[in-house]
mmCIF file of C-alpha atoms and ligand atoms in Angstrom:
data_model
loop_
_atom_site.group_PDB
_atom_site.id
_atom_site.type_symbol
_atom_site.label_atom_id
_atom_site.label_comp_id
_atom_site.label_asym_id
_atom_site.label_seq_id
_atom_site.Cartn_x
_atom_site.Cartn_y
_atom_site.Cartn_z
ATOM 1 C CA MET A 1018 7.044 24.182 -15.688
ATOM 2 C CA ARG A 1019 4.999 25.207 -12.620
ATOM 3 C CA SER A 1020 1.768 24.342 -14.399
ATOM 4 C CA GLU A 1021 3.197 20.932 -15.307
ATOM 5 C CA VAL A 1022 3.847 20.269 -11.607
ATOM 6 C CA VAL A 1023 0.259 21.313 -10.787
ATOM 7 C CA ARG A 1024 -1.132 19.070 -13.557
ATOM 8 C CA CYS A 1025 0.972 16.151 -12.376
ATOM 9 C CA GLY A 1026 -0.510 16.503 -8.868
ATOM 10 C CA LEU A 1027 -4.018 16.375 -10.301
ATOM 11 C CA LEU A 1028 -3.114 13.333 -12.364
ATOM 12 C CA MET A 1029 -1.927 11.485 -9.233
ATOM 13 C CA VAL A 1030 -5.377 11.972 -7.698
ATOM 14 C CA GLU A 1031 -7.225 11.097 -10.930
ATOM 15 C CA ARG A 1032 -5.290 7.860 -11.327
ATOM 16 C CA GLY A 1033 -5.816 6.941 -7.664
ATOM 17 C CA LEU A 1034 -2.127 7.051 -6.707
ATOM 18 C CA VAL A 1035 -2.764 9.359 -3.729
ATOM 19 C CA ALA A 1036 -5.730 10.371 -1.604
ATOM 20 C CA GLY A 1037 -6.341 13.818 -0.103
ATOM 21 C CA THR A 1038 -3.138 15.761 0.352
ATOM 22 C CA GLN A 1039 -0.780 12.749 0.374
ATOM 23 C CA GLY A 1040 2.305 12.549 -1.789
ATOM 24 C CA ASN A 1041 4.066 15.384 -3.591
ATOM 25 C CA VAL A 1042 5.555 16.461 -6.909
ATOM 26 C CA SER A 1043 8.615 18.531 -7.775
ATOM 27 C CA ALA A 1044 10.626 19.670 -10.783
ATOM 28 C CA ARG A 1045 14.142 21.035 -10.985
ATOM 29 C CA SER A 1046 14.386 24.799 -11.550
ATOM 30 C CA THR A 1047 17.347 27.022 -12.412
ATOM 31 C CA SER A 1048 18.055 27.807 -8.724
ATOM 32 C CA GLY A 1049 16.888 24.550 -7.123
ATOM 33 C CA PHE A 1050 13.473 22.944 -7.419
ATOM 34 C CA VAL A 1051 9.774 23.751 -7.272
ATOM 35 C CA VAL A 1052 7.646 21.559 -4.981
ATOM 36 C CA THR A 1053 3.962 21.198 -4.081
ATOM 37 C CA PRO A 1054 2.778 22.772 -0.797
ATOM 38 C CA SER A 1055 1.965 20.922 2.410
ATOM 39 C CA GLY A 1056 -1.669 20.237 3.235
ATOM 40 C CA VAL A 1057 -3.354 21.737 0.158
ATOM 41 C CA PRO A 1058 -5.667 19.455 -1.891
ATOM 42 C CA TYR A 1059 -4.319 18.970 -5.413
ATOM 43 C CA ASP A 1060 -7.477 20.271 -7.055
ATOM 44 C CA SER A 1061 -6.992 23.665 -5.421
ATOM 45 C CA VAL A 1062 -3.203 24.042 -5.884
ATOM 46 C CA THR A 1063 -2.310 26.866 -8.300
ATOM 47 C CA ASP A 1064 1.027 27.744 -9.942
ATOM 48 C CA GLU A 1065 1.553 30.447 -7.281
ATOM 49 C CA ASP A 1066 1.054 27.935 -4.436
ATOM 50 C CA LEU A 1067 4.215 26.027 -5.381
ATOM 51 C CA ILE A 1068 7.358 26.673 -3.344
ATOM 52 C CA GLU A 1069 10.760 27.163 -4.934
ATOM 53 C CA MET A 1070 13.612 25.890 -2.773
ATOM 54 C CA ALA A 1071 17.394 25.821 -3.059
ATOM 55 C CA LEU A 1072 18.981 22.353 -3.029
ATOM 56 C CA HIS A 1073 20.125 22.807 0.583
ATOM 57 C CA GLY A 1074 16.565 23.604 1.681
ATOM 58 C CA GLU A 1075 16.282 27.386 1.768
ATOM 59 C CA VAL A 1076 12.875 28.668 0.615
ATOM 60 C CA LEU A 1077 13.485 31.002 -2.343
ATOM 61 C CA ASP A 1078 9.914 31.784 -3.285
ATOM 62 C CA GLY A 1079 6.459 30.909 -1.981
ATOM 63 C CA ARG A 1080 3.972 31.901 0.702
ATOM 64 C CA LEU A 1081 2.929 28.366 1.754
ATOM 65 C CA GLU A 1082 4.788 25.617 3.630
ATOM 66 C CA PRO A 1083 6.581 23.169 1.310
ATOM 67 C CA SER A 1084 5.617 19.489 1.451
ATOM 68 C CA SER A 1085 6.900 17.961 4.708
ATOM 69 C CA GLU A 1086 8.858 15.484 2.565
ATOM 70 C CA TRP A 1087 10.882 18.164 0.732
ATOM 71 C CA ARG A 1088 14.125 16.727 2.148
ATOM 72 C CA VAL A 1089 13.687 13.622 0.008
ATOM 73 C CA HIS A 1090 13.379 15.801 -3.111
ATOM 74 C CA ALA A 1091 16.341 18.024 -2.223
ATOM 75 C CA ALA A 1092 18.593 15.039 -1.456
ATOM 76 C CA ILE A 1093 17.717 13.326 -4.746
ATOM 77 C CA TYR A 1094 18.392 16.469 -6.820
ATOM 78 C CA ARG A 1095 21.742 16.900 -5.027
ATOM 79 C CA ALA A 1096 22.769 13.276 -5.611
ATOM 80 C CA ARG A 1097 21.370 12.821 -9.128
ATOM 81 C CA PRO A 1098 22.184 15.585 -11.618
ATOM 82 C CA ASP A 1099 20.368 13.501 -14.280
ATOM 83 C CA VAL A 1100 17.034 13.811 -12.429
ATOM 84 C CA ASN A 1101 14.777 16.747 -13.314
ATOM 85 C CA ALA A 1102 11.484 15.602 -11.832
ATOM 86 C CA ILE A 1103 10.279 13.619 -8.801
ATOM 87 C CA VAL A 1104 6.850 12.157 -8.075
ATOM 88 C CA HIS A 1105 6.003 10.662 -4.670
ATOM 89 C CA THR A 1106 2.826 8.627 -4.194
ATOM 90 C CA HIS A 1107 1.198 6.545 -1.473
ATOM 91 C CA SER A 1108 -0.516 4.200 -3.943
ATOM 92 C CA SER A 1109 -2.124 1.260 -2.164
ATOM 93 C CA ALA A 1110 -0.714 -1.870 -3.818
ATOM 94 C CA ALA A 1111 2.866 -0.586 -4.026
ATOM 95 C CA THR A 1112 2.734 0.665 -0.434
ATOM 96 C CA ALA A 1113 1.415 -2.740 0.698
ATOM 97 C CA TRP A 1114 4.283 -4.348 -1.232
ATOM 98 C CA THR A 1115 6.856 -2.424 0.837
ATOM 99 C CA GLU A 1116 5.845 -4.586 3.822
ATOM 100 C CA ARG A 1117 7.400 -7.587 2.036
ATOM 101 C CA ASN A 1118 10.786 -5.916 1.944
ATOM 102 C CA ARG A 1119 11.479 -7.364 -1.529
ATOM 103 C CA PRO A 1120 12.354 -5.485 -4.722
ATOM 104 C CA LEU A 1121 9.485 -4.810 -7.139
ATOM 105 C CA ASP A 1122 10.186 -4.335 -10.853
ATOM 106 C CA HIS A 1123 13.858 -3.666 -9.902
ATOM 107 C CA ALA A 1124 12.927 -0.945 -7.396
ATOM 108 C CA LEU A 1125 14.511 -1.529 -3.984
ATOM 109 C CA VAL A 1126 12.867 -1.000 -0.615
ATOM 110 C CA ALA A 1127 14.622 1.779 1.317
ATOM 111 C CA ALA A 1128 15.146 1.165 5.025
ATOM 112 C CA PHE A 1129 12.411 2.690 7.169
ATOM 113 C CA ALA A 1130 12.855 6.174 8.610
ATOM 114 C CA PRO A 1131 10.179 8.593 9.836
ATOM 115 C CA THR A 1132 8.554 10.979 7.355
ATOM 116 C CA GLY A 1133 10.264 14.335 6.922
ATOM 117 C CA THR A 1134 13.663 13.258 8.278
ATOM 118 C CA ASP A 1135 17.131 13.476 6.745
ATOM 119 C CA ASP A 1136 17.438 9.727 7.414
ATOM 120 C CA LEU A 1137 14.497 9.000 5.122
ATOM 121 C CA ALA A 1138 16.054 11.205 2.430
ATOM 122 C CA GLY A 1139 19.416 9.442 2.806
ATOM 123 C CA ASN A 1140 17.867 5.973 2.624
ATOM 124 C CA ALA A 1141 15.880 6.919 -0.473
ATOM 125 C CA VAL A 1142 18.966 8.296 -2.250
ATOM 126 C CA GLU A 1143 20.925 5.148 -1.373
ATOM 127 C CA ALA A 1144 18.253 2.870 -2.896
ATOM 128 C CA LEU A 1145 17.944 5.091 -5.988
ATOM 129 C CA LYS A 1146 21.621 4.812 -6.953
ATOM 130 C CA ASP A 1147 21.080 2.751 -10.101
ATOM 131 C CA HIS A 1148 17.295 2.963 -10.315
ATOM 132 C CA ASP A 1149 14.501 5.309 -11.284
ATOM 133 C CA ALA A 1150 12.240 4.303 -8.404
ATOM 134 C CA VAL A 1151 12.421 3.500 -4.713
ATOM 135 C CA LEU A 1152 9.885 1.942 -2.357
ATOM 136 C CA LEU A 1153 9.815 3.652 1.045
ATOM 137 C CA ALA A 1154 9.153 1.050 3.738
ATOM 138 C CA HIS A 1155 5.625 1.327 5.273
ATOM 139 C CA HIS A 1156 5.115 4.504 3.278
ATOM 140 C CA GLY A 1157 4.986 4.716 -0.534
ATOM 141 C CA VAL A 1158 6.797 5.166 -3.824
ATOM 142 C CA VAL A 1159 9.229 7.744 -5.209
ATOM 143 C CA GLY A 1160 9.724 7.855 -8.976
ATOM 144 C CA VAL A 1161 12.344 10.022 -10.702
ATOM 145 C CA GLY A 1162 12.937 10.984 -14.317
ATOM 146 C CA THR A 1163 14.280 13.538 -16.729
ATOM 147 C CA THR A 1164 10.686 14.783 -17.117
ATOM 148 C CA LEU A 1165 7.557 14.788 -14.935
ATOM 149 C CA GLY A 1166 5.931 12.439 -17.432
ATOM 150 C CA GLU A 1167 8.712 9.900 -16.899
ATOM 151 C CA ALA A 1168 8.647 10.197 -13.101
ATOM 152 C CA PHE A 1169 4.868 9.799 -13.094
ATOM 153 C CA ALA A 1170 5.024 6.765 -15.399
ATOM 154 C CA VAL A 1171 7.510 5.107 -13.025
ATOM 155 C CA CYS A 1172 5.071 5.454 -10.095
ATOM 156 C CA GLU A 1173 2.142 4.269 -12.187
ATOM 157 C CA ARG A 1174 4.074 1.248 -13.472
ATOM 158 C CA LEU A 1175 5.105 0.185 -9.968
ATOM 159 C CA GLU A 1176 1.511 0.398 -8.737
ATOM 160 C CA GLU A 1177 0.379 -1.692 -11.677
ATOM 161 C CA ARG A 1178 3.063 -4.328 -11.090
ATOM 162 C CA ALA A 1179 2.274 -4.447 -7.381
ATOM 163 C CA SER A 1180 -1.457 -4.812 -7.944
ATOM 164 C CA ARG A 1181 -0.923 -7.680 -10.396
ATOM 165 C CA ALA A 1182 1.520 -9.402 -8.054
ATOM 166 C CA THR A 1183 -0.744 -9.167 -5.000
ATOM 167 C CA PRO A 1184 -3.581 -11.701 -4.895
HETATM 168 ZN ZN1 ZN B 2693 4.826 10.254 1.665
#
């Protein structure tokens, strides 16, 4: 499972959905979830670099800092028992779309809140109630699924829809 998270991070870069150390990936584990570290380029992240956290935010295992947006992941896993994987990207067309404040491919735009806050996590959960994706205002995309493949496909689909819709 850890290696799937690492591979998914690499795939985000390969497909142009994030640049540098933007975005993050997580998967549910038996005691919480495993998330990518903060500030480490995806092509150098190893299985051991991932951080395992409890759903309330306690670090269970890992020597690096978790992604600064871990609260979004924790809140989604708490609210959605059906979700096993979360992918967060800053892909360009979908992020530009969030400025319009209109749904895209059924995904709603969550109200703006600063990165890393409980407010952002709460707004994302609210917009994800009946959906598998949410657009974070002025920020990016969060896709969820029962598998990492599904969550990734959600982010990729939204980027594709946004790029076709934007002249
Ligand atoms: Zn972000």
